[in-house]
């Protein structure tokens, strides 16, 4: 089973870069605004608005399983909203890329394990029925 990253078209890269710029600008605005919040109600309203803002950009990372005759290929793709993970977790781009790479590998290994387990189960049930 292969594990790889999806190659993107240049138009998709440009679109993600634009989203990333918008996200970073808005995060900076939110940071400034955070310093001005005084009471719990203002902070709660701020957190709700920030969570709505994050949700607008969708998933930070997507895994895909592509079936092939040699076995499934697991691919991963980071989206612009990974910038939120950078801010929330205090990680840089390389650290996040490493995490996503390892998660993609782990998913691929677990998928391989589950498929093998299913094949063995199916094989033993078939041989049991033959006897």
PDB file of N, CA, C and O in Angstrom, residues 5-47:
ATOM      1  N   UNK A   5       1.428  12.127  -1.160  1.00  0.00           N
ATOM      2  CA  UNK A   5       0.710  13.390  -1.124  1.00  0.00           C
ATOM      3  C   UNK A   5       0.130  13.676  -2.497  1.00  0.00           C
ATOM      4  O   UNK A   5       0.693  13.287  -3.517  1.00  0.00           O
ATOM      5  N   UNK A   6      -0.975  14.371  -2.509  1.00  0.00           N
ATOM      6  CA  UNK A   6      -1.647  14.710  -3.758  1.00  0.00           C
ATOM      7  C   UNK A   6      -0.907  15.875  -4.395  1.00  0.00           C
ATOM      8  O   UNK A   6      -0.615  16.874  -3.738  1.00  0.00           O
ATOM      9  N   UNK A   7      -0.563  15.732  -5.663  1.00  0.00           N
ATOM     10  CA  UNK A   7       0.001  16.850  -6.407  1.00  0.00           C
ATOM     11  C   UNK A   7      -1.142  17.782  -6.778  1.00  0.00           C
ATOM     12  O   UNK A   7      -2.187  17.330  -7.248  1.00  0.00           O
ATOM     13  N   UNK A   8      -0.941  19.045  -6.573  1.00  0.00           N
ATOM     14  CA  UNK A   8      -1.996  20.012  -6.836  1.00  0.00           C
ATOM     15  C   UNK A   8      -1.714  20.787  -8.100  1.00  0.00           C
ATOM     16  O   UNK A   8      -0.569  21.013  -8.465  1.00  0.00           O
ATOM     17  N   UNK A   9      -2.791  21.230  -8.713  1.00  0.00           N
ATOM     18  CA  UNK A   9      -2.664  22.103  -9.866  1.00  0.00           C
ATOM     19  C   UNK A   9      -2.321  23.497  -9.368  1.00  0.00           C
ATOM     20  O   UNK A   9      -2.654  23.868  -8.241  1.00  0.00           O
ATOM     21  N   UNK A  10      -1.673  24.295 -10.208  1.00  0.00           N
ATOM     22  CA  UNK A  10      -1.240  25.628  -9.773  1.00  0.00           C
ATOM     23  C   UNK A  10      -2.424  26.513  -9.381  1.00  0.00           C
ATOM     24  O   UNK A  10      -2.323  27.311  -8.452  1.00  0.00           O
ATOM     25  N   UNK A  11      -3.572  26.376 -10.031  1.00  0.00           N
ATOM     26  CA  UNK A  11      -4.741  27.189  -9.668  1.00  0.00           C
ATOM     27  C   UNK A  11      -5.216  26.864  -8.249  1.00  0.00           C
ATOM     28  O   UNK A  11      -5.618  27.750  -7.497  1.00  0.00           O
ATOM     29  N   UNK A  12      -5.136  25.582  -7.867  1.00  0.00           N
ATOM     30  CA  UNK A  12      -5.540  25.180  -6.526  1.00  0.00           C
ATOM     31  C   UNK A  12      -4.548  25.708  -5.491  1.00  0.00           C
ATOM     32  O   UNK A  12      -4.935  26.142  -4.405  1.00  0.00           O
ATOM     33  N   UNK A  13      -3.272  25.712  -5.839  1.00  0.00           N
ATOM     34  CA  UNK A  13      -2.243  26.240  -4.934  1.00  0.00           C
ATOM     35  C   UNK A  13      -2.469  27.730  -4.708  1.00  0.00           C
ATOM     36  O   UNK A  13      -2.421  28.215  -3.576  1.00  0.00           O
ATOM     37  N   UNK A  14      -2.753  28.460  -5.775  1.00  0.00           N
ATOM     38  CA  UNK A  14      -3.002  29.901  -5.669  1.00  0.00           C
ATOM     39  C   UNK A  14      -4.227  30.163  -4.798  1.00  0.00           C
ATOM     40  O   UNK A  14      -4.215  31.054  -3.942  1.00  0.00           O
ATOM     41  N   UNK A  15      -5.266  29.378  -4.983  1.00  0.00           N
ATOM     42  CA  UNK A  15      -6.485  29.525  -4.190  1.00  0.00           C
ATOM     43  C   UNK A  15      -6.211  29.282  -2.708  1.00  0.00           C
ATOM     44  O   UNK A  15      -6.663  30.035  -1.844  1.00  0.00           O
ATOM     45  N   UNK A  16      -5.447  28.235  -2.386  1.00  0.00           N
ATOM     46  CA  UNK A  16      -5.111  27.931  -0.996  1.00  0.00           C
ATOM     47  C   UNK A  16      -4.219  29.018  -0.402  1.00  0.00           C
ATOM     48  O   UNK A  16      -4.368  29.373   0.764  1.00  0.00           O
ATOM     49  N   UNK A  17      -3.303  29.572  -1.202  1.00  0.00           N
ATOM     50  CA  UNK A  17      -2.445  30.651  -0.711  1.00  0.00           C
ATOM     51  C   UNK A  17      -3.261  31.893  -0.389  1.00  0.00           C
ATOM     52  O   UNK A  17      -2.994  32.584   0.597  1.00  0.00           O
ATOM     53  N   UNK A  18      -4.268  32.181  -1.203  1.00  0.00           N
ATOM     54  CA  UNK A  18      -5.153  33.327  -0.952  1.00  0.00           C
ATOM     55  C   UNK A  18      -5.937  33.104   0.341  1.00  0.00           C
ATOM     56  O   UNK A  18      -6.063  34.013   1.164  1.00  0.00           O
ATOM     57  N   UNK A  19      -6.455  31.900   0.527  1.00  0.00           N
ATOM     58  CA  UNK A  19      -7.172  31.583   1.768  1.00  0.00           C
ATOM     59  C   UNK A  19      -6.242  31.737   2.962  1.00  0.00           C
ATOM     60  O   UNK A  19      -6.631  32.260   4.003  1.00  0.00           O
ATOM     61  N   UNK A  20      -5.011  31.267   2.813  1.00  0.00           N
ATOM     62  CA  UNK A  20      -4.031  31.354   3.880  1.00  0.00           C
ATOM     63  C   UNK A  20      -3.759  32.811   4.248  1.00  0.00           C
ATOM     64  O   UNK A  20      -3.681  33.158   5.430  1.00  0.00           O
ATOM     65  N   UNK A  21      -3.637  33.674   3.250  1.00  0.00           N
ATOM     66  CA  UNK A  21      -3.415  35.099   3.504  1.00  0.00           C
ATOM     67  C   UNK A  21      -4.595  35.679   4.279  1.00  0.00           C
ATOM     68  O   UNK A  21      -4.421  36.390   5.273  1.00  0.00           O
ATOM     69  N   UNK A  22      -5.823  35.357   3.839  1.00  0.00           N
ATOM     70  CA  UNK A  22      -7.029  35.842   4.521  1.00  0.00           C
ATOM     71  C   UNK A  22      -7.068  35.349   5.970  1.00  0.00           C
ATOM     72  O   UNK A  22      -7.383  36.119   6.881  1.00  0.00           O
ATOM     73  N   UNK A  23      -6.750  34.079   6.156  1.00  0.00           N
ATOM     74  CA  UNK A  23      -6.762  33.500   7.500  1.00  0.00           C
ATOM     75  C   UNK A  23      -5.750  34.220   8.387  1.00  0.00           C
ATOM     76  O   UNK A  23      -6.074  34.615   9.511  1.00  0.00           O
ATOM     77  N   UNK A  24      -4.542  34.405   7.900  1.00  0.00           N
ATOM     78  CA  UNK A  24      -3.504  35.054   8.708  1.00  0.00           C
ATOM     79  C   UNK A  24      -3.868  36.496   9.052  1.00  0.00           C
ATOM     80  O   UNK A  24      -3.629  36.952  10.172  1.00  0.00           O
ATOM     81  N   UNK A  25      -4.454  37.218   8.108  1.00  0.00           N
ATOM     82  CA  UNK A  25      -4.898  38.593   8.378  1.00  0.00           C
ATOM     83  C   UNK A  25      -5.979  38.604   9.456  1.00  0.00           C
ATOM     84  O   UNK A  25      -5.945  39.426  10.373  1.00  0.00           O
ATOM     85  N   UNK A  26      -6.918  37.690   9.342  1.00  0.00           N
ATOM     86  CA  UNK A  26      -8.011  37.640  10.313  1.00  0.00           C
ATOM     87  C   UNK A  26      -7.506  37.193  11.685  1.00  0.00           C
ATOM     88  O   UNK A  26      -7.951  37.702  12.716  1.00  0.00           O
ATOM     89  N   UNK A  27      -6.560  36.272  11.713  1.00  0.00           N
ATOM     90  CA  UNK A  27      -5.983  35.837  12.987  1.00  0.00           C
ATOM     91  C   UNK A  27      -5.298  37.011  13.677  1.00  0.00           C
ATOM     92  O   UNK A  27      -5.445  37.197  14.891  1.00  0.00           O
ATOM     93  N   UNK A  28      -4.572  37.816  12.931  1.00  0.00           N
ATOM     94  CA  UNK A  28      -3.921  38.992  13.513  1.00  0.00           C
ATOM     95  C   UNK A  28      -4.962  39.958  14.084  1.00  0.00           C
ATOM     96  O   UNK A  28      -4.774  40.520  15.163  1.00  0.00           O
ATOM     97  N   UNK A  29      -6.062  40.134  13.359  1.00  0.00           N
ATOM     98  CA  UNK A  29      -7.141  40.997  13.842  1.00  0.00           C
ATOM     99  C   UNK A  29      -7.728  40.435  15.134  1.00  0.00           C
ATOM    100  O   UNK A  29      -7.965  41.171  16.098  1.00  0.00           O
ATOM    101  N   UNK A  30      -7.948  39.121  15.164  1.00  0.00           N
ATOM    102  CA  UNK A  30      -8.487  38.477  16.359  1.00  0.00           C
ATOM    103  C   UNK A  30      -7.518  38.613  17.547  1.00  0.00           C
ATOM    104  O   UNK A  30      -7.945  38.817  18.678  1.00  0.00           O
ATOM    105  N   UNK A  31      -6.221  38.504  17.288  1.00  0.00           N
ATOM    106  CA  UNK A  31      -5.230  38.640  18.362  1.00  0.00           C
ATOM    107  C   UNK A  31      -5.318  40.031  19.000  1.00  0.00           C
ATOM    108  O   UNK A  31      -5.284  40.164  20.223  1.00  0.00           O
ATOM    109  N   UNK A  32      -5.412  41.053  18.151  1.00  0.00           N
ATOM    110  CA  UNK A  32      -5.526  42.420  18.663  1.00  0.00           C
ATOM    111  C   UNK A  32      -6.822  42.583  19.456  1.00  0.00           C
ATOM    112  O   UNK A  32      -6.841  43.214  20.510  1.00  0.00           O
ATOM    113  N   UNK A  33      -7.887  42.016  18.916  1.00  0.00           N
ATOM    114  CA  UNK A  33      -9.198  42.126  19.553  1.00  0.00           C
ATOM    115  C   UNK A  33      -9.225  41.407  20.901  1.00  0.00           C
ATOM    116  O   UNK A  33      -9.871  41.860  21.845  1.00  0.00           O
ATOM    117  N   UNK A  34      -8.508  40.302  21.010  1.00  0.00           N
ATOM    118  CA  UNK A  34      -8.470  39.524  22.249  1.00  0.00           C
ATOM    119  C   UNK A  34      -7.959  40.365  23.414  1.00  0.00           C
ATOM    120  O   UNK A  34      -8.453  40.269  24.528  1.00  0.00           O
ATOM    121  N   UNK A  35      -6.972  41.174  23.145  1.00  0.00           N
ATOM    122  CA  UNK A  35      -6.370  41.997  24.191  1.00  0.00           C
ATOM    123  C   UNK A  35      -7.359  43.018  24.746  1.00  0.00           C
ATOM    124  O   UNK A  35      -7.198  43.488  25.860  1.00  0.00           O
ATOM    125  N   UNK A  36      -8.395  43.353  23.981  1.00  0.00           N
ATOM    126  CA  UNK A  36      -9.357  44.367  24.404  1.00  0.00           C
ATOM    127  C   UNK A  36     -10.536  43.785  25.179  1.00  0.00           C
ATOM    128  O   UNK A  36     -11.318  44.520  25.755  1.00  0.00           O
ATOM    129  N   UNK A  37     -10.704  42.475  25.185  1.00  0.00           N
ATOM    130  CA  UNK A  37     -11.850  41.844  25.854  1.00  0.00           C
ATOM    131  C   UNK A  37     -11.685  41.932  27.369  1.00  0.00           C
ATOM    132  O   UNK A  37     -10.637  41.610  27.899  1.00  0.00           O
ATOM    133  N   UNK A  38     -12.744  42.337  28.018  1.00  0.00           N
ATOM    134  CA  UNK A  38     -12.678  42.540  29.466  1.00  0.00           C
ATOM    135  C   UNK A  38     -13.473  41.503  30.244  1.00  0.00           C
ATOM    136  O   UNK A  38     -12.944  40.826  31.100  1.00  0.00           O
ATOM    137  N   UNK A  39     -14.757  41.358  29.963  1.00  0.00           N
ATOM    138  CA  UNK A  39     -15.580  40.468  30.781  1.00  0.00           C
ATOM    139  C   UNK A  39     -15.790  39.108  30.116  1.00  0.00           C
ATOM    140  O   UNK A  39     -15.471  38.917  28.949  1.00  0.00           O
ATOM    141  N   UNK A  40     -16.328  38.182  30.878  1.00  0.00           N
ATOM    142  CA  UNK A  40     -16.516  36.804  30.419  1.00  0.00           C
ATOM    143  C   UNK A  40     -17.449  36.737  29.214  1.00  0.00           C
ATOM    144  O   UNK A  40     -17.193  35.978  28.273  1.00  0.00           O
ATOM    145  N   UNK A  41     -18.501  37.516  29.210  1.00  0.00           N
ATOM    146  CA  UNK A  41     -19.459  37.504  28.095  1.00  0.00           C
ATOM    147  C   UNK A  41     -18.797  37.947  26.789  1.00  0.00           C
ATOM    148  O   UNK A  41     -19.010  37.345  25.742  1.00  0.00           O
ATOM    149  N   UNK A  42     -17.976  38.980  26.857  1.00  0.00           N
ATOM    150  CA  UNK A  42     -17.251  39.436  25.662  1.00  0.00           C
ATOM    151  C   UNK A  42     -16.291  38.349  25.176  1.00  0.00           C
ATOM    152  O   UNK A  42     -16.180  38.112  23.975  1.00  0.00           O
ATOM    153  N   UNK A  43     -15.621  37.692  26.105  1.00  0.00           N
ATOM    154  CA  UNK A  43     -14.685  36.627  25.734  1.00  0.00           C
ATOM    155  C   UNK A  43     -15.421  35.447  25.114  1.00  0.00           C
ATOM    156  O   UNK A  43     -14.962  34.863  24.128  1.00  0.00           O
ATOM    157  N   UNK A  44     -16.558  35.086  25.685  1.00  0.00           N
ATOM    158  CA  UNK A  44     -17.352  33.972  25.159  1.00  0.00           C
ATOM    159  C   UNK A  44     -17.836  34.285  23.733  1.00  0.00           C
ATOM    160  O   UNK A  44     -17.763  33.447  22.845  1.00  0.00           O
ATOM    161  N   UNK A  45     -18.306  35.505  23.524  1.00  0.00           N
ATOM    162  CA  UNK A  45     -18.773  35.919  22.195  1.00  0.00           C
ATOM    163  C   UNK A  45     -17.612  35.900  21.197  1.00  0.00           C
ATOM    164  O   UNK A  45     -17.759  35.459  20.063  1.00  0.00           O
ATOM    165  N   UNK A  46     -16.443  36.330  21.648  1.00  0.00           N
ATOM    166  CA  UNK A  46     -15.258  36.319  20.809  1.00  0.00           C
ATOM    167  C   UNK A  46     -14.892  34.895  20.398  1.00  0.00           C
ATOM    168  O   UNK A  46     -14.619  34.620  19.228  1.00  0.00           O
ATOM    169  N   UNK A  47     -14.886  33.970  21.357  1.00  0.00           N
ATOM    170  CA  UNK A  47     -14.556  32.569  21.074  1.00  0.00           C
ATOM    171  C   UNK A  47     -15.552  31.980  20.082  1.00  0.00           C
ATOM    172  O   UNK A  47     -15.161  31.288  19.131  1.00  0.00           O
TER     173      UNK A  47
END
